[in-house]
CSV table of C-alpha atoms in Angstrom, one decimal:
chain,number,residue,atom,x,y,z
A,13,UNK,CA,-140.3,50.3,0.8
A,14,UNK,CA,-139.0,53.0,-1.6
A,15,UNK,CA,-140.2,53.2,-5.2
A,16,UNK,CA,-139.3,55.4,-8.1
A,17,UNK,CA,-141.4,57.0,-11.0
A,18,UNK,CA,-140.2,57.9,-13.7
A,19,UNK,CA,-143.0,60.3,-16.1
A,20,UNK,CA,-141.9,59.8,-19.6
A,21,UNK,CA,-140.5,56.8,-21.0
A,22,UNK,CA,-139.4,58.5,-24.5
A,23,UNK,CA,-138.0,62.5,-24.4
A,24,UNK,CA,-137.3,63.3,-27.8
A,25,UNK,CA,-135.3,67.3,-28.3
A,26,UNK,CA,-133.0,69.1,-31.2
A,27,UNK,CA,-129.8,69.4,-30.3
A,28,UNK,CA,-128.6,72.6,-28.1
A,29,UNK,CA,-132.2,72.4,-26.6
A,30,UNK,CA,-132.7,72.2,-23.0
A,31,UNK,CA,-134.1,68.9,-21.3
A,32,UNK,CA,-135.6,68.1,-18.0
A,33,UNK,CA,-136.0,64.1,-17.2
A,34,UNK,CA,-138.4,63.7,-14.8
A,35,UNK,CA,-138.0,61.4,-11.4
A,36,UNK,CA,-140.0,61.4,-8.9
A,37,UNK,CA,-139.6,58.6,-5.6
A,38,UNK,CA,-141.6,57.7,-2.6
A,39,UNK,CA,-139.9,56.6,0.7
A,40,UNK,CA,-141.0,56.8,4.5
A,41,UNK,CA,-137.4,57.4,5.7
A,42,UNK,CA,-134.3,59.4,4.5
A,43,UNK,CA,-133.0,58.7,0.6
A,44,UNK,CA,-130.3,58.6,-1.2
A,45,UNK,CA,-130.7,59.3,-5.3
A,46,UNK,CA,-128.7,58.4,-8.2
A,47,UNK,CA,-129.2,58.9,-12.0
A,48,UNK,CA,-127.5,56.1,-14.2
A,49,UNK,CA,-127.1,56.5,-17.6
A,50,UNK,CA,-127.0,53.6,-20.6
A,51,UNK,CA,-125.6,54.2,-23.4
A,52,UNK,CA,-126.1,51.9,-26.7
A,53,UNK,CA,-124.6,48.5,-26.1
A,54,UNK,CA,-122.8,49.7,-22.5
A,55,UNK,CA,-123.6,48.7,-18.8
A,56,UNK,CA,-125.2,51.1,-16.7
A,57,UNK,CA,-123.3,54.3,-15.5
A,58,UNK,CA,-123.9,56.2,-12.5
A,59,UNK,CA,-123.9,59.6,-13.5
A,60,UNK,CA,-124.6,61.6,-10.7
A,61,UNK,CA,-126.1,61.1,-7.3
A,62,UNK,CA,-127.3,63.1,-4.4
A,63,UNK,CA,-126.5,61.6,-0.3
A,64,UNK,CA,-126.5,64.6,1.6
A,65,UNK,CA,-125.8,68.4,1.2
A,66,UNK,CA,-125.8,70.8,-1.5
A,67,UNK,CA,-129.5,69.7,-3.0
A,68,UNK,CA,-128.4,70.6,-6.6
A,69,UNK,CA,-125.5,67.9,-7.8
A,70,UNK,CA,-123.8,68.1,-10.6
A,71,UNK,CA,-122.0,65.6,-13.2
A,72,UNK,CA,-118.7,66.1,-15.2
A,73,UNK,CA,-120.8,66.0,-19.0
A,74,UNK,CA,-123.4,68.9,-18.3
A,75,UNK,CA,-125.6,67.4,-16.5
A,76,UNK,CA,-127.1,68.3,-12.9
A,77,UNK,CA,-130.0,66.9,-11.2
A,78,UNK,CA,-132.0,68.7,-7.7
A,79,UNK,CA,-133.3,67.2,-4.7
A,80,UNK,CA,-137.0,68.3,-3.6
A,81,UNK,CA,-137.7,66.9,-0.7
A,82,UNK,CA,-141.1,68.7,-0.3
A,83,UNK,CA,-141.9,67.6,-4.2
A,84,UNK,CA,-140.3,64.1,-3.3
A,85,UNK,CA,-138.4,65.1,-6.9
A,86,UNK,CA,-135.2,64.5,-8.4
A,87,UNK,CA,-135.2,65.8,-11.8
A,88,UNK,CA,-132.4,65.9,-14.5
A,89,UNK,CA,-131.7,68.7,-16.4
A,90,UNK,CA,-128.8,69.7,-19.1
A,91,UNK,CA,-129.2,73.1,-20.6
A,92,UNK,CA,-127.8,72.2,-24.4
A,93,UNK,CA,-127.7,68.3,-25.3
A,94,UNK,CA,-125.9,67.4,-27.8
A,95,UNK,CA,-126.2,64.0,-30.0
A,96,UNK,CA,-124.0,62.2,-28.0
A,97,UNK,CA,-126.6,62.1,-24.5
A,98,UNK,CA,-128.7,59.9,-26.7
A,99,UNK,CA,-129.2,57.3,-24.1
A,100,UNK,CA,-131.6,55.9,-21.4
A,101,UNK,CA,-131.7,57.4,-18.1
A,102,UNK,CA,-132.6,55.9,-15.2
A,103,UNK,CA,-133.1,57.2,-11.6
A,104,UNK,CA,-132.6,55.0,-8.8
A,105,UNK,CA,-133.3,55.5,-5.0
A,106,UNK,CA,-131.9,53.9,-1.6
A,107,UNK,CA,-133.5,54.8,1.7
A,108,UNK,CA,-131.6,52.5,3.9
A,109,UNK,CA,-127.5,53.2,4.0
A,110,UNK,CA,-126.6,49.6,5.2
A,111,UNK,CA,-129.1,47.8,3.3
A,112,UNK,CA,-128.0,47.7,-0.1
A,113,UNK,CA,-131.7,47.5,-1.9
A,114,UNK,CA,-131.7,49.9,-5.0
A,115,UNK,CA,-135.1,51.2,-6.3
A,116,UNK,CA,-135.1,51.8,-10.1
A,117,UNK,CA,-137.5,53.3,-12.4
A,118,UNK,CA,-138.4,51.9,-16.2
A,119,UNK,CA,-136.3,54.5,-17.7
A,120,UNK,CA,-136.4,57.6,-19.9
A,121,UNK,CA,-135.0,56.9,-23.3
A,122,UNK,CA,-133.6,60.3,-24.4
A,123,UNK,CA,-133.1,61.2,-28.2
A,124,UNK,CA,-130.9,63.7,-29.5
A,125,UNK,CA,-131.9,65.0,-33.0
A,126,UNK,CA,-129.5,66.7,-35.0
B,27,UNK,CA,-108.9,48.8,-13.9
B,28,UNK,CA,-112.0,46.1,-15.6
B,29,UNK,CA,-115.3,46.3,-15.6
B,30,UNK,CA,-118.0,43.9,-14.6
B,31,UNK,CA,-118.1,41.4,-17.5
B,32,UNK,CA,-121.1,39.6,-18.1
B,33,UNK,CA,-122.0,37.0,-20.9
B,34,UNK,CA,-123.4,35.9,-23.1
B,35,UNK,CA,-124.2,39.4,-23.9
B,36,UNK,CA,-127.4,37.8,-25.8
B,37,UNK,CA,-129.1,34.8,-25.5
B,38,UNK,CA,-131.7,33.0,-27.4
B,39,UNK,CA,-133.6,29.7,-26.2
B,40,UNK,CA,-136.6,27.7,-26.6
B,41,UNK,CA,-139.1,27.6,-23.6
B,42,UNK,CA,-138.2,24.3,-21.3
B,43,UNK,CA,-134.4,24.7,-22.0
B,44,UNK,CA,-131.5,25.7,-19.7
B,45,UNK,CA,-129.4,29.0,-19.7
B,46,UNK,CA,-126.8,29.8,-17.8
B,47,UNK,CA,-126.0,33.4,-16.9
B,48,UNK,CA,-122.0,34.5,-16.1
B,49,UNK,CA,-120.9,37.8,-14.2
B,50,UNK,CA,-117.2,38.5,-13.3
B,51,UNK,CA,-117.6,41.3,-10.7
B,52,UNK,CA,-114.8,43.8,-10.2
B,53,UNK,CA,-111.2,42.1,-8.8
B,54,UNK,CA,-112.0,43.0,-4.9
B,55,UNK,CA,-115.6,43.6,-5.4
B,56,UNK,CA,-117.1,41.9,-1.8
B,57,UNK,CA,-121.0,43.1,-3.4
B,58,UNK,CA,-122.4,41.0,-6.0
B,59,UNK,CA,-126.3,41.8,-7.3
B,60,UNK,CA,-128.2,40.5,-10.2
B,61,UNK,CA,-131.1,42.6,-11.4
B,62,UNK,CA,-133.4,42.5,-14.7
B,63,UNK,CA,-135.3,44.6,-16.4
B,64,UNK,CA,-138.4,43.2,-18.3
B,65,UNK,CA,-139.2,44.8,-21.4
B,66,UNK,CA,-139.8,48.9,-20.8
B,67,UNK,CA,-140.2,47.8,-16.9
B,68,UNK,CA,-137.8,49.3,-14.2
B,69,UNK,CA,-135.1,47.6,-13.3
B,70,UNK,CA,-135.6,45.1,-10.5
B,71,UNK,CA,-133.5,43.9,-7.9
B,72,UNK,CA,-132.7,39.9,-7.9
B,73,UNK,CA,-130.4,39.2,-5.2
B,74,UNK,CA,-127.3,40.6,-3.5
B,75,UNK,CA,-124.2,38.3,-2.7
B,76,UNK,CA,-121.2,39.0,0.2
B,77,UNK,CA,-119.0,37.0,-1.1
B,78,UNK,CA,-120.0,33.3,-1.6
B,79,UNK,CA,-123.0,34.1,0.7
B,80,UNK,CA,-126.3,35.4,-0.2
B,81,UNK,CA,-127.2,38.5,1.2
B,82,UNK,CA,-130.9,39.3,0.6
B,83,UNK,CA,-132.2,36.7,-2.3
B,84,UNK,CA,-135.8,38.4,-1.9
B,85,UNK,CA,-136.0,39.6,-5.4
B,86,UNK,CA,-135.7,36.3,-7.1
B,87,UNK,CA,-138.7,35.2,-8.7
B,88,UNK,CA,-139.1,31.3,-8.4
B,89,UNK,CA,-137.2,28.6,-8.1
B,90,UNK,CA,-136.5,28.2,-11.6
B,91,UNK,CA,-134.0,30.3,-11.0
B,92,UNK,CA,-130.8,29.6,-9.6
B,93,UNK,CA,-128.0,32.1,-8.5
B,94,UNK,CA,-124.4,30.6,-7.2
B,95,UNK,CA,-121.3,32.7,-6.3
B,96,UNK,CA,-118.9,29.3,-5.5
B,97,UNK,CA,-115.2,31.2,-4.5
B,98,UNK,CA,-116.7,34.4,-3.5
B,99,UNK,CA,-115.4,35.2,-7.3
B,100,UNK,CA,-117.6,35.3,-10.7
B,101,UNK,CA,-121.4,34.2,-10.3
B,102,UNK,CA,-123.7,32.2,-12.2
B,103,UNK,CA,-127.6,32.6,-12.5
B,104,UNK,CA,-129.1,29.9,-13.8
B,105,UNK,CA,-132.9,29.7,-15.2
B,106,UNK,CA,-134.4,26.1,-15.5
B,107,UNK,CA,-136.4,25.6,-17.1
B,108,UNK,CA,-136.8,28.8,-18.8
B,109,UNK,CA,-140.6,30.0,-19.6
B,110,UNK,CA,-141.5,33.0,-22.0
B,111,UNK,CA,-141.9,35.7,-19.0
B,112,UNK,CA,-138.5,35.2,-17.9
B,113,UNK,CA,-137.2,37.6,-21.3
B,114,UNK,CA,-135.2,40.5,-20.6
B,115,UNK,CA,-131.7,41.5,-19.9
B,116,UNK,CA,-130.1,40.7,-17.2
B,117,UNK,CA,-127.9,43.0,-15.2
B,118,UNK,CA,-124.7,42.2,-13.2
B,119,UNK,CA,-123.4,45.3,-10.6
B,120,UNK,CA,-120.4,44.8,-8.2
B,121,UNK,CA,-119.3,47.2,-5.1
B,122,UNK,CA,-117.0,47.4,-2.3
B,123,UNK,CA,-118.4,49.2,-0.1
B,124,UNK,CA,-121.4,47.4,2.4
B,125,UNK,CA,-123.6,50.0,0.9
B,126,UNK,CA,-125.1,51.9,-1.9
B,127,UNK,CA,-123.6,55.6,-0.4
B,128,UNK,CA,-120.9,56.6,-2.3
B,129,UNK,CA,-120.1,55.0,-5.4
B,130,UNK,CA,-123.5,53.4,-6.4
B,131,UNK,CA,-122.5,50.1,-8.0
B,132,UNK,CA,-120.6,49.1,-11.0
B,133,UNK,CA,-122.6,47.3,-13.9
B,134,UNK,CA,-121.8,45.5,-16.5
B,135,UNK,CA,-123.5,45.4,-20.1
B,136,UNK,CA,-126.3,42.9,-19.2
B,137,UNK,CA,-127.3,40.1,-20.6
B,138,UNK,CA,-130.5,40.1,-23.4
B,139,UNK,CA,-132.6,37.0,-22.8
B,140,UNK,CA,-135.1,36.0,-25.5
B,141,UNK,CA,-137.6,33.0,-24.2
B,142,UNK,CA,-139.3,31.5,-27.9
């Protein structure tokens, strides 16, 4: 069965400074990877997620996440946060199309200081 | 269109009492999963429903826990009775699609359980 690690469970960076969350995820078979996001008192949000393709996907706030299959890797990234991504990340993986079983790691709680 | 509601959106009880979870999936929404995330634990899978029928139910924990999904509409999960380890929020995701390709799922806020 898959399984997901996620490295740091609290990121805190100044605002306009770069960020990488990292993910990392085992599997014996192909994957699919998603990043959901939480925000304070909301449900979880899928963010971004990679199925096939382009290795490097991207989301609509800034955010883009890349596919290493060789590092088994699926880090996030945003080049300037702002206060707003203050939130808890979460990457999730899938290794089986048809068998709706979603791996999730504990989380990365990112904070966004002014 | 709305989202997956879930509630109570907290929940506080005595260990040995009864709570009763609620999720109303998406209007169309086939795919109905619980999940719960202990305290600063990933999130774990509970159980999947198509429609009324239970999918994969390989994630629940004991049988002091109880999932229903009577209609093929909202679902109930159900923890009796209700012991200190079983604190932590409770997620509710809906999809249309058989799988987890395209969309990912649709969650709703959760539910915070507190066991005293």
């Amino acid at each position: 069965a898959q399984s997901v690690t996620q490295l740091d469970s609290q990121v805190p960076v100044f605002e306009e400074a770069p960020v990488e969350l990292r993910c990392n995820y085992s599997s014996s078979v192909s994957v699919y990877l998603f990043w959901y996001v939480q925000y304070p008192n909301q449900g979880l949000q899928l963010l971004l997620k990679y199925l096939s393709g382009s290795t490097l996907v991207e989301s609509i706030n800034g955010f883009e996440a890349e596919f290493n299959k060789s590092q088994t890797s699926f880090h996030l990234r945003k080049p300037s946060v702002h206060i707003s991504d203050t939130a808890e990340y979460f990457c999730a993986v899938s290794d089986n199309f048809h068998n709706n079983d979603m791996r999730f790691g504990a989380g990365t709680r990112l904070t966004v200081k002014p | 269109e709305a989202g997956v509601t879930q509630f109570p959106s907290h929940s506080v009880i005595e260990k040995g009492q009864t709570v009763t979870l609620r999720c109303d999936p998406i209007s169309g929404h086939d795919n109905l999963y619980w999940y719960r995330r202990v305290m600063g634990k990933e999130i774990k899978f509970l159980l999947h429903f198509v429609k009324e029928s239970k999918q994969d139910e390989s994630g629940m924990p004991n049988n002091r826990f109880l999932a229903e999904r009577t209609g093929g509409t909202y679902s109930t999960l159900k923890v009796q009775p209700a012991e200190l380890e079983d604190s932590g929020v409770y997620f509710c995701a809906s999809s249309q699609e058989k799988w987890t390709g395209y969309n990912g799922y649709t969650f709703g806020s959760g539910t915070r359980l507190t066991v005293v």
